[in-house]
């Protein structure tokens, strides 16, 4: 499985409109602080799974050279995670979608003009897509009722995506999330406490608690130092970053990208 970080920003993205902080200036100059809103792409030999439809989806799919998404899964019903769905309108015939009931109600009412094939996800119930076993695990992201993360297994490789969540993840979810090769964790701010997100310290604590082999922080706000400084201290993901899960390390994956496309 190839994991591609299509968007690593928080809801405002970076640069944030109207902000002149150091990270936003770096983003405006085209540095790695430039972060689109949240989406993650999973490629297998059998197909492409998109986790969340960022409002920046069109640019993201063009940049990643994705002609067609095999399936869309949503972590939760916040605009920065679903707002880009209509970018698939008139591009794909009938989009295969997976989300909780809360997600389904929102998407079907908001985008009623779009032909969708929606499957409702139940917490802890595994589905299989393109050779991946995917299990939604409830997390804690108030005031939403059904936010979830995903445990994704291919052969013996485990990937965990927390989605937006505070550190207060239910125990039953933590048990399923344990010992991933790669943990992709919400860490909106380096240190400040937010009641519905983790900060970097908490996300690293979670990685330690789960025994993650590697962690990447995402959903990053402009409140980090510019990326090249922040990366010395925190394992930040960046837009366009690819990780081949077999090797669990970032590498030049051009040859793999070519073989997948
Ligand atoms: Zn978010
Ligand atoms: Zn800023
Ligand atoms: Zn959210």
Tab-separated table of C-alpha atoms and ligand atoms in Angstrom:
chain	number	residue	atom	x	y	z
A	1	UNK	CA	0.000	0.000	0.000
A	2	UNK	CA	1.176	3.429	-0.855
A	3	UNK	CA	0.004	6.218	1.448
A	4	UNK	CA	-0.020	9.725	0.032
A	5	UNK	CA	-0.649	12.789	2.166
A	6	UNK	CA	-2.755	14.932	-0.152
A	7	UNK	CA	-3.495	17.607	2.428
A	8	UNK	CA	-1.899	18.118	5.841
A	9	UNK	CA	-3.486	21.400	6.917
A	10	UNK	CA	-6.185	22.240	9.427
A	11	UNK	CA	-9.551	23.770	8.518
A	12	UNK	CA	-8.052	27.167	7.638
A	13	UNK	CA	-5.164	25.725	5.633
A	14	UNK	CA	-1.753	27.348	5.404
A	15	UNK	CA	-1.294	30.104	4.406
A	16	UNK	CA	-4.316	31.236	6.362
A	17	UNK	CA	-6.157	34.019	4.573
A	18	UNK	CA	-5.052	37.388	5.936
A	19	UNK	CA	-2.194	36.072	8.094
A	20	UNK	CA	1.414	37.217	7.843
A	21	UNK	CA	3.065	34.882	10.383
A	22	UNK	CA	6.344	33.121	9.602
A	23	UNK	CA	4.680	29.850	8.566
A	24	UNK	CA	2.170	31.659	6.345
A	25	UNK	CA	4.973	33.655	4.712
A	26	UNK	CA	6.886	30.419	4.059
A	27	UNK	CA	3.681	28.933	2.606
A	28	UNK	CA	3.179	31.936	0.330
A	29	UNK	CA	6.742	31.505	-0.938
A	30	UNK	CA	5.877	27.889	-1.824
A	31	UNK	CA	7.661	26.254	1.122
A	32	UNK	CA	6.487	23.075	2.799
A	33	UNK	CA	4.405	25.081	5.268
A	34	UNK	CA	1.936	25.336	2.390
A	35	UNK	CA	-0.785	22.903	3.428
A	36	UNK	CA	-4.049	22.054	1.764
A	37	UNK	CA	-6.957	20.779	3.806
A	38	UNK	CA	-7.051	17.151	4.990
A	39	UNK	CA	-7.111	14.195	2.600
A	40	UNK	CA	-5.166	10.953	2.497
A	41	UNK	CA	-4.902	8.651	-0.484
A	42	UNK	CA	-4.322	4.900	-0.261
A	43	UNK	CA	-3.182	3.147	-3.424
A	44	UNK	CA	-3.036	-0.603	-3.809
A	45	UNK	CA	-2.487	-2.667	-6.922
A	46	UNK	CA	-6.291	-2.987	-7.108
A	47	UNK	CA	-7.508	0.571	-6.684
A	48	UNK	CA	-7.448	3.945	-5.000
A	49	UNK	CA	-9.179	4.806	-1.712
A	50	UNK	CA	-9.611	8.437	-0.741
A	51	UNK	CA	-9.943	9.247	2.948
A	52	UNK	CA	-11.896	12.525	3.210
A	53	UNK	CA	-12.774	14.941	0.431
A	54	UNK	CA	-10.883	18.129	1.202
A	55	UNK	CA	-12.221	21.441	-0.147
A	56	UNK	CA	-8.906	21.473	-2.090
A	57	UNK	CA	-9.649	18.130	-3.717
A	58	UNK	CA	-9.474	19.192	-7.358
A	59	UNK	CA	-5.931	20.511	-7.070
A	60	UNK	CA	-4.912	17.536	-4.966
A	61	UNK	CA	-6.107	14.925	-7.457
A	62	UNK	CA	-4.510	16.786	-10.349
A	63	UNK	CA	-1.218	17.030	-8.494
A	64	UNK	CA	-1.280	13.350	-7.524
A	65	UNK	CA	-2.285	12.400	-11.073
A	66	UNK	CA	-5.330	10.446	-9.953
A	67	UNK	CA	-7.747	10.009	-12.843
A	68	UNK	CA	-10.395	8.173	-10.820
A	69	UNK	CA	-11.088	7.477	-7.164
A	70	UNK	CA	-12.263	3.936	-6.444
A	71	UNK	CA	-13.962	4.744	-3.148
A	72	UNK	CA	-14.370	7.635	-0.734
A	73	UNK	CA	-14.392	7.139	3.041
A	74	UNK	CA	-15.066	9.911	5.519
A	75	UNK	CA	-13.740	10.330	9.031
A	76	UNK	CA	-16.325	12.900	10.090
A	77	UNK	CA	-18.859	15.525	9.156
A	78	UNK	CA	-16.768	18.707	9.191
A	79	UNK	CA	-16.485	20.939	6.138
A	80	UNK	CA	-12.695	20.695	5.848
A	81	UNK	CA	-13.087	16.906	5.467
A	82	UNK	CA	-16.092	16.624	3.139
A	83	UNK	CA	-16.460	20.001	1.355
A	84	UNK	CA	-14.616	18.909	-1.819
A	85	UNK	CA	-16.933	16.041	-2.745
A	86	UNK	CA	-18.613	18.017	-5.565
A	87	UNK	CA	-15.210	18.231	-7.275
A	88	UNK	CA	-15.969	14.662	-8.386
A	89	UNK	CA	-19.287	15.771	-9.929
A	90	UNK	CA	-19.197	15.352	-13.734
A	91	UNK	CA	-15.765	13.749	-13.367
A	92	UNK	CA	-16.859	10.365	-12.066
A	93	UNK	CA	-20.115	8.665	-12.895
A	94	UNK	CA	-21.268	7.325	-9.556
A	95	UNK	CA	-19.021	7.743	-6.563
A	96	UNK	CA	-18.752	4.857	-4.109
A	97	UNK	CA	-18.966	6.374	-0.608
A	98	UNK	CA	-18.570	5.045	2.912
A	99	UNK	CA	-19.347	6.891	6.112
A	100	UNK	CA	-21.273	6.781	9.359
A	101	UNK	CA	-24.992	7.529	9.504
A	102	UNK	CA	-24.218	11.085	10.666
A	103	UNK	CA	-21.989	11.491	7.611
A	104	UNK	CA	-24.519	9.987	5.249
A	105	UNK	CA	-27.335	12.310	6.414
A	106	UNK	CA	-25.121	15.326	5.879
A	107	UNK	CA	-23.686	14.344	2.500
A	108	UNK	CA	-26.997	13.217	1.016
A	109	UNK	CA	-28.789	16.391	2.069
A	110	UNK	CA	-25.962	18.806	1.203
A	111	UNK	CA	-25.033	17.259	-2.148
A	112	UNK	CA	-28.411	15.881	-3.229
A	113	UNK	CA	-27.554	16.657	-6.870
A	114	UNK	CA	-24.765	14.081	-6.872
A	115	UNK	CA	-25.322	10.445	-7.776
A	116	UNK	CA	-23.702	8.472	-4.957
A	117	UNK	CA	-23.541	4.825	-3.970
A	118	UNK	CA	-23.487	5.170	-0.206
A	119	UNK	CA	-22.671	2.376	2.240
A	120	UNK	CA	-23.198	3.163	5.917
A	121	UNK	CA	-20.281	2.294	8.167
A	122	UNK	CA	-20.863	0.798	11.588
A	123	UNK	CA	-18.274	1.285	14.340
A	124	UNK	CA	-15.811	-1.613	14.538
A	125	UNK	CA	-17.317	-3.345	11.492
A	126	UNK	CA	-14.635	-4.174	8.983
A	127	UNK	CA	-15.132	-3.646	5.263
A	128	UNK	CA	-12.907	-4.810	2.441
A	129	UNK	CA	-11.835	-2.552	-0.414
A	130	UNK	CA	-9.168	-3.187	-3.055
A	131	UNK	CA	-7.328	-5.696	-0.906
A	132	UNK	CA	-7.498	-3.497	2.205
A	133	UNK	CA	-9.346	-4.439	5.389
A	134	UNK	CA	-10.669	-1.189	6.818
A	135	UNK	CA	-12.279	-0.771	10.233
A	136	UNK	CA	-13.854	2.484	11.450
A	137	UNK	CA	-12.980	3.166	15.094
A	138	UNK	CA	-14.853	5.798	17.128
A	139	UNK	CA	-12.772	8.752	18.343
A	140	UNK	CA	-13.585	11.908	20.348
A	141	UNK	CA	-14.279	15.089	18.388
A	142	UNK	CA	-17.163	16.998	19.965
A	143	UNK	CA	-19.829	18.039	19.217
A	144	UNK	CA	-19.988	15.355	16.522
A	145	UNK	CA	-21.670	12.116	17.521
A	146	UNK	CA	-19.882	9.706	15.196
A	147	UNK	CA	-16.363	10.865	14.345
A	148	UNK	CA	-14.064	7.983	13.507
A	149	UNK	CA	-10.552	7.021	12.635
A	150	UNK	CA	-9.579	4.091	10.425
A	151	UNK	CA	-7.513	0.993	10.998
A	152	UNK	CA	-6.315	-0.222	7.607
A	153	UNK	CA	-4.682	-3.603	7.181
A	154	UNK	CA	-3.006	-5.007	4.101
A	155	UNK	CA	-1.419	-8.411	4.660
A	156	UNK	CA	0.367	-7.892	7.984
A	157	UNK	CA	0.861	-4.136	7.567
A	158	UNK	CA	-1.259	-1.901	9.766
A	159	UNK	CA	-1.939	1.748	9.128
A	160	UNK	CA	-3.923	3.880	11.577
A	161	UNK	CA	-5.440	7.245	10.715
A	162	UNK	CA	-6.891	8.982	13.757
A	163	UNK	CA	-9.026	11.539	11.929
A	164	UNK	CA	-9.768	14.632	13.989
A	165	UNK	CA	-9.777	13.674	17.630
A	166	UNK	CA	-8.795	14.692	21.115
A	167	UNK	CA	-6.576	12.354	23.123
A	168	UNK	CA	-9.723	10.899	24.733
A	169	UNK	CA	-10.140	8.005	22.320
A	170	UNK	CA	-12.356	5.171	23.599
A	171	UNK	CA	-10.476	2.188	24.994
A	172	UNK	CA	-12.072	-0.273	22.586
A	173	UNK	CA	-10.763	1.799	19.678
A	174	UNK	CA	-7.274	2.018	21.194
A	175	UNK	CA	-7.121	-1.763	21.373
A	176	UNK	CA	-7.751	-2.072	17.635
A	177	UNK	CA	-5.344	0.759	16.848
A	178	UNK	CA	-2.445	-0.859	18.723
A	179	UNK	CA	0.956	-1.510	17.133
A	180	UNK	CA	0.600	0.084	13.720
A	181	UNK	CA	3.474	0.307	11.266
A	182	UNK	CA	2.376	3.862	10.626
A	183	UNK	CA	0.187	6.179	12.688
A	184	UNK	CA	-1.161	9.306	11.002
A	185	UNK	CA	-2.284	11.536	13.850
A	186	UNK	CA	-4.149	14.823	14.241
A	187	UNK	CA	-1.837	17.380	15.890
A	188	UNK	CA	-3.281	20.797	15.241
A	189	UNK	CA	-0.820	22.762	17.397
A	190	UNK	CA	2.602	21.989	18.879
A	191	UNK	CA	1.639	22.521	22.514
A	192	UNK	CA	-1.677	24.278	23.165
A	193	UNK	CA	-4.566	22.231	24.503
A	194	UNK	CA	-7.700	21.955	22.392
A	195	UNK	CA	-10.691	20.033	23.641
A	196	UNK	CA	-11.404	18.447	20.270
A	197	UNK	CA	-7.925	17.983	18.770
A	198	UNK	CA	-4.623	16.599	19.972
A	199	UNK	CA	-1.539	18.768	20.095
A	200	UNK	CA	1.844	17.372	18.981
A	201	UNK	CA	2.777	16.330	22.508
A	202	UNK	CA	-0.435	14.346	22.902
A	203	UNK	CA	-0.167	12.808	19.441
A	204	UNK	CA	3.360	11.601	20.241
A	205	UNK	CA	2.082	10.251	23.553
A	206	UNK	CA	-0.598	8.369	21.664
A	207	UNK	CA	2.042	6.962	19.288
A	208	UNK	CA	4.047	5.738	22.280
A	209	UNK	CA	0.992	4.277	23.968
A	210	UNK	CA	-0.006	2.405	20.795
A	211	UNK	CA	3.542	1.215	20.135
A	212	UNK	CA	3.513	2.782	16.659
A	213	UNK	CA	6.609	2.021	14.590
A	214	UNK	CA	6.366	5.429	12.946
A	215	UNK	CA	4.148	8.468	13.418
A	216	UNK	CA	3.335	11.331	11.089
A	217	UNK	CA	1.593	14.425	12.401
A	218	UNK	CA	-1.036	16.053	10.231
A	219	UNK	CA	-4.028	18.454	10.331
A	220	UNK	CA	-1.372	21.078	11.105
A	221	UNK	CA	-2.269	24.705	11.711
A	222	UNK	CA	-0.177	27.721	10.697
A	223	UNK	CA	0.766	28.031	14.379
A	224	UNK	CA	3.747	25.706	13.978
A	225	UNK	CA	7.087	27.310	13.148
A	226	UNK	CA	7.864	27.195	9.409
A	227	UNK	CA	8.037	23.565	8.286
A	228	UNK	CA	11.816	23.306	7.891
A	229	UNK	CA	12.263	24.444	11.507
A	230	UNK	CA	9.356	22.512	12.955
A	231	UNK	CA	10.433	19.241	11.312
A	232	UNK	CA	13.605	19.222	13.436
A	233	UNK	CA	11.436	18.799	16.474
A	234	UNK	CA	8.228	17.120	15.262
A	235	UNK	CA	7.597	14.339	12.701
A	236	UNK	CA	5.407	16.493	10.490
A	237	UNK	CA	3.896	15.208	7.283
A	238	UNK	CA	3.775	17.529	4.288
A	239	UNK	CA	1.564	17.758	1.228
A	240	UNK	CA	2.547	15.278	-1.453
A	241	UNK	CA	4.515	13.084	0.965
A	242	UNK	CA	4.345	9.399	0.055
A	243	UNK	CA	5.047	6.456	2.304
A	244	UNK	CA	5.283	2.911	0.977
A	245	UNK	CA	3.965	0.917	3.892
A	246	UNK	CA	5.995	-2.202	3.048
A	247	UNK	CA	9.121	-0.292	3.966
A	248	UNK	CA	7.546	2.186	6.411
A	249	UNK	CA	9.815	4.985	5.350
A	250	UNK	CA	9.549	7.924	3.056
A	251	UNK	CA	11.207	7.265	-0.236
A	252	UNK	CA	11.266	8.377	-3.775
A	253	UNK	CA	8.301	6.413	-5.006
A	254	UNK	CA	8.247	7.586	-8.574
A	255	UNK	CA	8.739	4.060	-9.894
A	256	UNK	CA	5.895	2.812	-7.717
A	257	UNK	CA	3.692	5.740	-8.678
A	258	UNK	CA	4.330	4.876	-12.304
A	259	UNK	CA	3.451	1.253	-11.767
A	260	UNK	CA	0.206	2.267	-10.034
A	261	UNK	CA	-0.919	4.812	-12.580
B	1	LIG	ZN1	-10.526	19.018	10.482
B	2	LIG	ZN1	-0.214	32.395	9.800
B	3	LIG	ZN1	-13.115	18.163	12.542
